[in-house]
GROMACS .gro file of C-alpha atoms in nm:
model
  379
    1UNK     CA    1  -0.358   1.946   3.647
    2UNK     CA    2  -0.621   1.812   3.398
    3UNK     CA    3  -0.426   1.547   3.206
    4UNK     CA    4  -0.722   1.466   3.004
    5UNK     CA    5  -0.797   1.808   2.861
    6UNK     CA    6  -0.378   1.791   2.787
    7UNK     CA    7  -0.441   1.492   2.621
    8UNK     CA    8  -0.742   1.561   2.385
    9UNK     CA    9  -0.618   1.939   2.329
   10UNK     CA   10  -0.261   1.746   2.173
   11UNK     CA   11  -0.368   1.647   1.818
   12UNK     CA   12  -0.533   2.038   1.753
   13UNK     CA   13  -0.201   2.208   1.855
   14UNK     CA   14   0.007   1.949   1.634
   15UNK     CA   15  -0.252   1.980   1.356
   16UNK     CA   16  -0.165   2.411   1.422
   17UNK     CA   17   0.239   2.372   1.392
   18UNK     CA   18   0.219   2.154   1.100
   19UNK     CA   19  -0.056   2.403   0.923
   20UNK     CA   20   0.202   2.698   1.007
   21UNK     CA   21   0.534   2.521   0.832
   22UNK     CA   22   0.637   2.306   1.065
   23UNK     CA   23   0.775   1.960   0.990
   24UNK     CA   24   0.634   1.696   1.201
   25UNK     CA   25   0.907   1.517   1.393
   26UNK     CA   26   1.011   1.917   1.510
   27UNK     CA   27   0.643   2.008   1.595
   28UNK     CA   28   0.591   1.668   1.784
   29UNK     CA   29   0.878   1.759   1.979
   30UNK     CA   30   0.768   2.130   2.035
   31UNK     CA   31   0.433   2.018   2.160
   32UNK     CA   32   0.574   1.781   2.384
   33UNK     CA   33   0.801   2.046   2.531
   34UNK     CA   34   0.492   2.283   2.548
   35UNK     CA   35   0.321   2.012   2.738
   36UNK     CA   36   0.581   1.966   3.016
   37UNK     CA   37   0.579   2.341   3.089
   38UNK     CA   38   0.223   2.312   3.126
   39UNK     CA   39   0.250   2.038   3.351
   40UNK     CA   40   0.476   2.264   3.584
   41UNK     CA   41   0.289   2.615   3.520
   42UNK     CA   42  -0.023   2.532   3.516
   43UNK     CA   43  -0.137   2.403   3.879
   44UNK     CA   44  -0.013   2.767   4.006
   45UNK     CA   45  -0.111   2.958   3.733
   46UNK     CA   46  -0.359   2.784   3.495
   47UNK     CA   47  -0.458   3.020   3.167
   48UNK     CA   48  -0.768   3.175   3.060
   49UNK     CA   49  -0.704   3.002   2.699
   50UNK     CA   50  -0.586   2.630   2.760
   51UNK     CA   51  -0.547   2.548   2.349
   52UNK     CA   52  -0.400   2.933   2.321
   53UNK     CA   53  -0.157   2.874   2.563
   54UNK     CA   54  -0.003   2.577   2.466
   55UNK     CA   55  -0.003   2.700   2.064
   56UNK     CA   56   0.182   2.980   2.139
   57UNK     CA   57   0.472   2.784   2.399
   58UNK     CA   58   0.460   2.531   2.122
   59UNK     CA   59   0.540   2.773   1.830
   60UNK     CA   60   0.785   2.941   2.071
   61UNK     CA   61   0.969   2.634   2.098
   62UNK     CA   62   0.951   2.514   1.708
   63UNK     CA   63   1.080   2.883   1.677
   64UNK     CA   64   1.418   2.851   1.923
   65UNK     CA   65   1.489   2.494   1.796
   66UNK     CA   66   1.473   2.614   1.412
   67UNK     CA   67   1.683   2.874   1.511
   68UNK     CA   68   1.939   2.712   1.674
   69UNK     CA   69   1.968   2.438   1.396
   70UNK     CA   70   2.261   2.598   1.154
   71UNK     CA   71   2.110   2.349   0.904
   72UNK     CA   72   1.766   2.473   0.890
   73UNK     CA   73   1.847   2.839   0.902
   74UNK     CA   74   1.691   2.884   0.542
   75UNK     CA   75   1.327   2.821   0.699
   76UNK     CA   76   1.370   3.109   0.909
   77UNK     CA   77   1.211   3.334   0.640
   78UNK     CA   78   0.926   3.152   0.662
   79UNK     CA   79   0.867   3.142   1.045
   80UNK     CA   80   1.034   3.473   1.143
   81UNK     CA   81   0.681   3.576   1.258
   82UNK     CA   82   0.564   3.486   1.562
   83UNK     CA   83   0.196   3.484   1.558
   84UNK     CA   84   0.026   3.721   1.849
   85UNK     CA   85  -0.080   3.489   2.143
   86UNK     CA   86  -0.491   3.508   2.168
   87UNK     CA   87  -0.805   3.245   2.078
   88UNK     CA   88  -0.647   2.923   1.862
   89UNK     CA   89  -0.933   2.783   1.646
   90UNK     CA   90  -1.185   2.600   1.729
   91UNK     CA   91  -1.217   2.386   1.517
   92UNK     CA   92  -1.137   2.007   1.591
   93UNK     CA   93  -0.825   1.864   1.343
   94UNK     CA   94  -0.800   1.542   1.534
   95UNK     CA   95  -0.915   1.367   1.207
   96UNK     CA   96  -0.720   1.568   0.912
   97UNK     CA   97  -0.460   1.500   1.148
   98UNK     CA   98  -0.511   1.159   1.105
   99UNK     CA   99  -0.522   1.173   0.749
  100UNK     CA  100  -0.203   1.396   0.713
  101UNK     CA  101  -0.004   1.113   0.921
  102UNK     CA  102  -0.149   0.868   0.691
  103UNK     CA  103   0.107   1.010   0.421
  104UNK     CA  104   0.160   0.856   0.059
  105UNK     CA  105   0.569   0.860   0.136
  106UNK     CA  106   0.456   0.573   0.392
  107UNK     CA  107   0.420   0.235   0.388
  108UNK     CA  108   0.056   0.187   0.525
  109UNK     CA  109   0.194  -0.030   0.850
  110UNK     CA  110   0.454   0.278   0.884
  111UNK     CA  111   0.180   0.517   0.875
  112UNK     CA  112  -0.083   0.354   1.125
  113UNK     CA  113   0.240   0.327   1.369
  114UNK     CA  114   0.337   0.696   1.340
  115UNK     CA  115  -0.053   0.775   1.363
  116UNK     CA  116  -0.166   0.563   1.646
  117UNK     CA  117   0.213   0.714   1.872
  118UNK     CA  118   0.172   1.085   1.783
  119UNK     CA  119  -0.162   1.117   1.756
  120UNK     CA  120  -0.371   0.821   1.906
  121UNK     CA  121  -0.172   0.864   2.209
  122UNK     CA  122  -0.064   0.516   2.230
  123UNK     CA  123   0.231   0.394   2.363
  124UNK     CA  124   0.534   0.199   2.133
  125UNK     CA  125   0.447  -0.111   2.348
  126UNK     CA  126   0.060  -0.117   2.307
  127UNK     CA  127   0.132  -0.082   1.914
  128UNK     CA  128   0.371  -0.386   1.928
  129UNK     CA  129   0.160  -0.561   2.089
  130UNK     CA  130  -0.165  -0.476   1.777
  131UNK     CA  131   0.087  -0.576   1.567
  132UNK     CA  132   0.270  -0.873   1.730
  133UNK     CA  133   0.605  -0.748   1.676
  134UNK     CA  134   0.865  -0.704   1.895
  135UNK     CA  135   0.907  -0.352   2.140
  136UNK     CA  136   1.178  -0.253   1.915
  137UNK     CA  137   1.116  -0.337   1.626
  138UNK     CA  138   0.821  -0.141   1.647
  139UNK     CA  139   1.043   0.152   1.832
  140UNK     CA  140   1.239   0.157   1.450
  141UNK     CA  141   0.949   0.139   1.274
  142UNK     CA  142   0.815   0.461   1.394
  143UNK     CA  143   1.169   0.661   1.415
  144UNK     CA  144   1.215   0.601   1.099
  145UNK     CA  145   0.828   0.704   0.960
  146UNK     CA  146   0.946   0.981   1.192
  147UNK     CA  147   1.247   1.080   0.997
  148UNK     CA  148   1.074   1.057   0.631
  149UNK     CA  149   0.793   1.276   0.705
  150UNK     CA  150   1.085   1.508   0.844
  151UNK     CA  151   1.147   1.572   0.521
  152UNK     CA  152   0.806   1.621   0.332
  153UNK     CA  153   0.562   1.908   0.318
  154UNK     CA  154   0.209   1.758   0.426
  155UNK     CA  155   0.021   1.877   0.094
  156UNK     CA  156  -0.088   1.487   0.067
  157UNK     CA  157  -0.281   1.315   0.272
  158UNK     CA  158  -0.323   0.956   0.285
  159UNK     CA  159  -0.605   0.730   0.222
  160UNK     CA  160  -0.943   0.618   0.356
  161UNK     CA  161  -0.806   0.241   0.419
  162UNK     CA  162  -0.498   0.367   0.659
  163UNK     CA  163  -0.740   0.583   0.820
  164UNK     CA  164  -0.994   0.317   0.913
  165UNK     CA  165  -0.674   0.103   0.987
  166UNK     CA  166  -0.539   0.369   1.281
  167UNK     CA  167  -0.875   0.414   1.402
  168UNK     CA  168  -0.968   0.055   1.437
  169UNK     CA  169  -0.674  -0.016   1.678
  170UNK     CA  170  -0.740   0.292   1.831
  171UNK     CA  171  -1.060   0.152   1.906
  172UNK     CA  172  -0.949  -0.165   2.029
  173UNK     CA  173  -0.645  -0.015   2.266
  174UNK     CA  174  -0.952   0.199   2.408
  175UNK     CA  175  -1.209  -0.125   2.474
  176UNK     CA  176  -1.037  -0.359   2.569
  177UNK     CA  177  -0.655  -0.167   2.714
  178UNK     CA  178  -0.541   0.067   2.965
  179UNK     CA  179  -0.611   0.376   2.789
  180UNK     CA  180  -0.989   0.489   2.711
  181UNK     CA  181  -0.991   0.583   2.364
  182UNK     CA  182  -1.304   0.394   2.256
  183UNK     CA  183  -1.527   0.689   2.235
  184UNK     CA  184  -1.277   0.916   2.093
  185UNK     CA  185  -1.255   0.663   1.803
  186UNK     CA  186  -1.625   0.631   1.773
  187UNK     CA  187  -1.643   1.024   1.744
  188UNK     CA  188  -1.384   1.025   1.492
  189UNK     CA  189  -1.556   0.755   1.305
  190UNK     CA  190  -1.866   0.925   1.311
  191UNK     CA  191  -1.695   1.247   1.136
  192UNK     CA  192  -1.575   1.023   0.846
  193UNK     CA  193  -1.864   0.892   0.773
  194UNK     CA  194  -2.015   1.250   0.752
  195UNK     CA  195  -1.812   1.278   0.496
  196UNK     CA  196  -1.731   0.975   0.321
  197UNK     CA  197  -1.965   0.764   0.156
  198UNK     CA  198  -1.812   0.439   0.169
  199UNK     CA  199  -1.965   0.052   0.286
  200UNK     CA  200  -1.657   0.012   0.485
  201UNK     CA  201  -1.627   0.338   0.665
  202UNK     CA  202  -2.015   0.245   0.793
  203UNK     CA  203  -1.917  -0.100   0.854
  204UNK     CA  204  -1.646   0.011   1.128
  205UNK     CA  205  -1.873   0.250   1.269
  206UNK     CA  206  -2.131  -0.026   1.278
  207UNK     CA  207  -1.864  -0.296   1.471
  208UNK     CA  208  -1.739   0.045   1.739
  209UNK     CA  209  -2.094   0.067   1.814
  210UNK     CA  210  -2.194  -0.278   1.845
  211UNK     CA  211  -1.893  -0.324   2.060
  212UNK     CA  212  -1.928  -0.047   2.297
  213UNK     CA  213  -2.305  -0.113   2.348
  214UNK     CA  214  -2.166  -0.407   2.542
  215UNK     CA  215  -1.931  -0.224   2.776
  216UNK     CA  216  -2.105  -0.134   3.087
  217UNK     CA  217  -2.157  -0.584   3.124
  218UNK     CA  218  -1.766  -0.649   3.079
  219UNK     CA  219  -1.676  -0.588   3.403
  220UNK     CA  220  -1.811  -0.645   3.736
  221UNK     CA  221  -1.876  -0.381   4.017
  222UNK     CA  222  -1.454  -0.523   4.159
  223UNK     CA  223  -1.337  -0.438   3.796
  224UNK     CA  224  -1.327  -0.827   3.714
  225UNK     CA  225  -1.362  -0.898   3.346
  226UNK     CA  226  -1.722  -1.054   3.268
  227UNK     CA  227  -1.680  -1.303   2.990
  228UNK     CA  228  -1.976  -1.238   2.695
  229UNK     CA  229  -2.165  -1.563   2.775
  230UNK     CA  230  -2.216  -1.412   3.141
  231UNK     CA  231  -2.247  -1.084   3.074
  232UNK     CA  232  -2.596  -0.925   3.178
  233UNK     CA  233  -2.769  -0.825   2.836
  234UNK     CA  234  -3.022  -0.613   3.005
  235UNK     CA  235  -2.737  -0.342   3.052
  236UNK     CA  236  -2.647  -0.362   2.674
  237UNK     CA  237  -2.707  -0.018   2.541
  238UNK     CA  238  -2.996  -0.123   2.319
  239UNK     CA  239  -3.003   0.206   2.126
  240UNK     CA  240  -2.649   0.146   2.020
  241UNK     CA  241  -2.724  -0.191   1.895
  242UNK     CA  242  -3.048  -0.043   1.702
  243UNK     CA  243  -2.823   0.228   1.555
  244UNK     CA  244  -2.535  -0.025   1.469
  245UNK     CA  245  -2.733  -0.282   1.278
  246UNK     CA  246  -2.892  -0.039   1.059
  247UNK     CA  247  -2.554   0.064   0.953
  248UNK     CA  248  -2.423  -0.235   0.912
  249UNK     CA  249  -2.760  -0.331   0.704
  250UNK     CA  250  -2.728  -0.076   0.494
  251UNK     CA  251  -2.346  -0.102   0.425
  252UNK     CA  252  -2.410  -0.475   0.353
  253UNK     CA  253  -2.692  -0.422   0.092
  254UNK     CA  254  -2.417  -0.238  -0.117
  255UNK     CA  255  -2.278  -0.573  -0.205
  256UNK     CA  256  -1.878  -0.442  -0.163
  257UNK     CA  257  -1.797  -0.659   0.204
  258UNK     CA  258  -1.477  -0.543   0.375
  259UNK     CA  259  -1.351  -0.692   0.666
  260UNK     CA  260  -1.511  -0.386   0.882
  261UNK     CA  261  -1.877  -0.531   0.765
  262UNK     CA  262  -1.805  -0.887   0.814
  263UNK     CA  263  -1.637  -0.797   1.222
  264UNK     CA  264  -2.002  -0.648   1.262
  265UNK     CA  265  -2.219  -0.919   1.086
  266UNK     CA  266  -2.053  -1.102   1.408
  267UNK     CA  267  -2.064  -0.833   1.636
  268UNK     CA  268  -2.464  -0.817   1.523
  269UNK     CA  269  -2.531  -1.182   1.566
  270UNK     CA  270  -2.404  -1.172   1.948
  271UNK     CA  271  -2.595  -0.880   1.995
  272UNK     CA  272  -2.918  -1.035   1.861
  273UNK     CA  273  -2.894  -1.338   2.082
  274UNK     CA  274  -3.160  -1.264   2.406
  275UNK     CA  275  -2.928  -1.541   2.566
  276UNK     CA  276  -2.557  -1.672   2.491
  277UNK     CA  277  -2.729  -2.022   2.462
  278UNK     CA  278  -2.923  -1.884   2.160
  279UNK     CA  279  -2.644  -1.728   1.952
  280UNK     CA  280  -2.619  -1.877   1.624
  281UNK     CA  281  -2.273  -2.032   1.623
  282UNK     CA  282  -2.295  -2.181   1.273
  283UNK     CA  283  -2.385  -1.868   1.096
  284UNK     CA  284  -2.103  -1.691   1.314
  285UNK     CA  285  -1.859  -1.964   1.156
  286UNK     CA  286  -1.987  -1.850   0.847
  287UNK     CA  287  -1.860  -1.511   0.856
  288UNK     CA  288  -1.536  -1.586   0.995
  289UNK     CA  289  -1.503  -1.793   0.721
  290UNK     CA  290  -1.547  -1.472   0.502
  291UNK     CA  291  -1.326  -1.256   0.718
  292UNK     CA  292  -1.033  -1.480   0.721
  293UNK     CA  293  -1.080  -1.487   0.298
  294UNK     CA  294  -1.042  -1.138   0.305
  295UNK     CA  295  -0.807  -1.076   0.584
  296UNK     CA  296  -0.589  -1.415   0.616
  297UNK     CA  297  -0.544  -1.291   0.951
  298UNK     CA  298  -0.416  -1.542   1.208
  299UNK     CA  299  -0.639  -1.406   1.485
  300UNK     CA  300  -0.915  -1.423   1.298
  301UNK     CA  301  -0.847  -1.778   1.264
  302UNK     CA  302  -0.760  -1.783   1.645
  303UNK     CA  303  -1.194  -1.623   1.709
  304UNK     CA  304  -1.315  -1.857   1.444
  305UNK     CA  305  -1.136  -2.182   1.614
  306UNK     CA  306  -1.314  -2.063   1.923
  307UNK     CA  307  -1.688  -2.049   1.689
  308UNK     CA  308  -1.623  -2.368   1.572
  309UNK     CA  309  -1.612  -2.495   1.896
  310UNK     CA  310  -1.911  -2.363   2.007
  311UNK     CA  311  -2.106  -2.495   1.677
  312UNK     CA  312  -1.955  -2.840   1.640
  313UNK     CA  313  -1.836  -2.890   2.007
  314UNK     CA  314  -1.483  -2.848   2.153
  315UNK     CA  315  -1.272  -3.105   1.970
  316UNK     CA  316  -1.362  -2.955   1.642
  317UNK     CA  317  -1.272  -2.663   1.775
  318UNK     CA  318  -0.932  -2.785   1.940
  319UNK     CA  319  -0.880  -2.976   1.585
  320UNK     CA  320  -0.850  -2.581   1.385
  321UNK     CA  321  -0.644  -2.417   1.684
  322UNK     CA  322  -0.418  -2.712   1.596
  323UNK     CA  323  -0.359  -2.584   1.255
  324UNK     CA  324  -0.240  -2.227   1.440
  325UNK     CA  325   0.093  -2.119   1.579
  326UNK     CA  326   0.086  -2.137   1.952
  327UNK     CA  327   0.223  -1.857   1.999
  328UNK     CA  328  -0.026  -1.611   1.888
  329UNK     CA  329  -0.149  -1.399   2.186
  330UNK     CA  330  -0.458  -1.566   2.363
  331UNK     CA  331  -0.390  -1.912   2.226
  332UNK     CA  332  -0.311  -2.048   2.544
  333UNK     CA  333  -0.612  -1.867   2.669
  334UNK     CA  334  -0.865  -2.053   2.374
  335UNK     CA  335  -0.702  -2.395   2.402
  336UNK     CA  336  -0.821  -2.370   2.808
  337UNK     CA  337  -1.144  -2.258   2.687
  338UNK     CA  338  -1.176  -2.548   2.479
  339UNK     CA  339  -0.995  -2.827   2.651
  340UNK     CA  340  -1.243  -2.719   3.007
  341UNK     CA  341  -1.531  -2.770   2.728
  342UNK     CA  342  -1.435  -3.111   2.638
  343UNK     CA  343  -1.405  -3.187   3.018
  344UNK     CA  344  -1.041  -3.215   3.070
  345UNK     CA  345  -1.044  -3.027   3.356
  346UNK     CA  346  -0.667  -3.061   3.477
  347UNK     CA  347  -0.522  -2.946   3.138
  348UNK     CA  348  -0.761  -2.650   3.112
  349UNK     CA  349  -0.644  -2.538   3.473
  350UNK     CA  350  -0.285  -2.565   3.385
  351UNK     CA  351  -0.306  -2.381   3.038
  352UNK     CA  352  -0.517  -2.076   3.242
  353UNK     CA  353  -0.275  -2.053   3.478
  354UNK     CA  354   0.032  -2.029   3.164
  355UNK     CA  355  -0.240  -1.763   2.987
  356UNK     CA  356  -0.242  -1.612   3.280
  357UNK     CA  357   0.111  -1.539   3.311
  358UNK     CA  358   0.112  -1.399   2.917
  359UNK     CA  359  -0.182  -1.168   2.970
  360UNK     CA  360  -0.208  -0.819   2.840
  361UNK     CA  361  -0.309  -0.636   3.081
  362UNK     CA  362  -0.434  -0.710   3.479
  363UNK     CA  363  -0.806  -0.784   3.487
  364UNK     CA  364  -0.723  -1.059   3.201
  365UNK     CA  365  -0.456  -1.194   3.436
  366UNK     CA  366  -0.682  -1.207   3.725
  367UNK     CA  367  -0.947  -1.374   3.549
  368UNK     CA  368  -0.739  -1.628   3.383
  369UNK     CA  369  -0.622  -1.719   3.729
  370UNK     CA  370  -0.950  -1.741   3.878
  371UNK     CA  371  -1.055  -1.935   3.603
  372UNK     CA  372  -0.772  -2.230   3.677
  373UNK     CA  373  -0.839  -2.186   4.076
  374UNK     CA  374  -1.201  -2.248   3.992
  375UNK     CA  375  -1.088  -2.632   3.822
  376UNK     CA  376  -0.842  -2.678   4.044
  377UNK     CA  377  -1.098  -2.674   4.299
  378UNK     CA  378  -1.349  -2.878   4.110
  379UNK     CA  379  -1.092  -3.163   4.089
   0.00000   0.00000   0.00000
């Protein structure tokens, strides 16, 4: 069973339903039920026409639960017809999916929720967690974006900004989660900007590239996480980099900054430096200056606390994550940072081993607690 190809053929056959009259909540549910009878057909009997195959159980079962639903009976008329099983399109509606979830009805938080569960293939927890909300309050969040597209005809799709919005977590989940999505966002991106002219739909595309040039160095050959300032630069994907400036360059010289163009202006400057002890700290401080006047983001303010104290040494640096709630995610993680900077060794190896303990995910736990073994053993 080829969960991957399940995966990636998902957003087509919703696109499909919802193209033949099919609300969304009851052809999300069709497609999932299509998708479990694959998962139990398929090993003994996989089809000629994966996409085919699951368009035609998945209109089967929109079919039978219209049916049985007294108080839908008056859509019958218009899906009475079930279309002949054969060759589904071809063509990929991943991204006016995207734009279709992205629905004027919704609040744009709403929206990027529904998006990145039914389509990005994210899980309620990893959106909490982009969000910093609660499991369950994001769980509400998306029944009920759930239950007010039930109700509309999608005739009106949303706009750019939620679009970028869904795709930039998307992004992130992929880099830096448990579920590779980067390059699926990148693709995605790349298609928008086809088709869109617009500084901040280059200036993501610009900050996913400069970003994934850098993936092969974030982990070592034991799937340890490799922090930036150690990470081999001569396995940087230079090409990437080229590509990723000149978009951002060009974006920037339209004089309309978004927060998109100012992540890459940093992204850029970390690329350009041949050696961490080279990067230009003050100018990074700079643009996280910019990106927290256009975002007011308190992770923003978390990265530039961390910039500050690399370009006026660790106590400034300590002195802005002061000014920041300590419980924002990675906060424990930056004040170790800083504190092993300014040579208090026993505090920084206590507050790694706490940010280990809060971690995301397991190669950030296991290098948190290598990183407080390593002081402990220096002291």
């Amino acid at each position: 069973m080829n969960e991957v190809l399940l995966r990636n053929l998902t957003p087509s056959v919703l696109a499909i339903l919802v193209r033949r009259g099919a609300d969304f909540a009851a052809a999300e549910d069709a497609v999932q039920d299509a998708l479990v009878e694959a998962v139990r057909v398929w090993p003994a009997d996989p089809p000629r026409d994966p996409k085919g195959w699951l368009v035609t159980v998945a209109w089967r079962r929109f079919l039978d639960t219209v049916r049985a639903d007294a108080a839908r009976r008056r859509r019958e008329d218009l899906v009475n017809e079930e279309p002949a099983p054969g060759p589904a399109p071809a063509a990929d509606d991943t991204l006016r999916l995207y734009f279709l979830c992205a629905h004027p009805s919704l609040t744009p938080s709403s929206a990027v929720a529904l998006t990145l569960r039914a389509v990005g293939g994210l899980t309620t927890r990893q959106i909490a967690r982009a969000y910093l909300v609660p499991e369950a309050t994001m769980a509400q969040r998306i029944s009920r974006a759930k239950r007010t597209v039930s109700r509309l005809r999608f005739d009106q799709p949303g706009d750019v900004a939620t679009v970028l919005r869904v795709l930039y977590l998307v992004f992130n989940e992929g880099y830096s989660g448990d579920v590779d999505l980067a390059a699926e966002a990148i693709r995605l991106t790349r298609q928008l900007a086809a088709v869109i002219d617009h500084p901040e739909v280059a200036g993501l595309l610009a900050l996913m590239l400069l970003h994934h040039a850098r993936r092969a160095a974030r982990t070592a050959p034991d799937g340890s996480l490799v922090p930036l300032a150690e990470q081999d630069r001569g396995r940087w994907d230079t090409a990437s980099i080229a590509e990723g400036v000149a978009i951002l360059q060009a974006a920037l010289a339209r004089d309309r900054l978004g927060e998109f163009q100012a992540q890459a202006a940093i992204a850029a400057l970390h690329a350009d430096a041949p050696t961490a002890e080279e990067t230009d700290w003050v100018q990074i401080v700079e643009w996280y200056d910019e990106l927290a006047h256009l975002t007011d983001s308190p992770i923003v303010r978390l990265n530039r606390a961390v910039a500050v104290g690399e370009a006026d040494g660790p106590r400034a640096g300590l002195a802005a994550l002061a000014a920041l709630d300590d419980s924002l995610p990675r906060h424990t993680a930056v004040a170790a940072y800083l504190h092993e900077r300014d040579g208090d060794l026993a505090t920084a190896a206590r507050l790694y081993a706490e940010a280990a303990q809060k971690a995301p995910n397991l190669a950030e736990r296991d290098h948190l607690t290598r990183q407080a073994a390593r002081l402990n053993a220096r002291r």
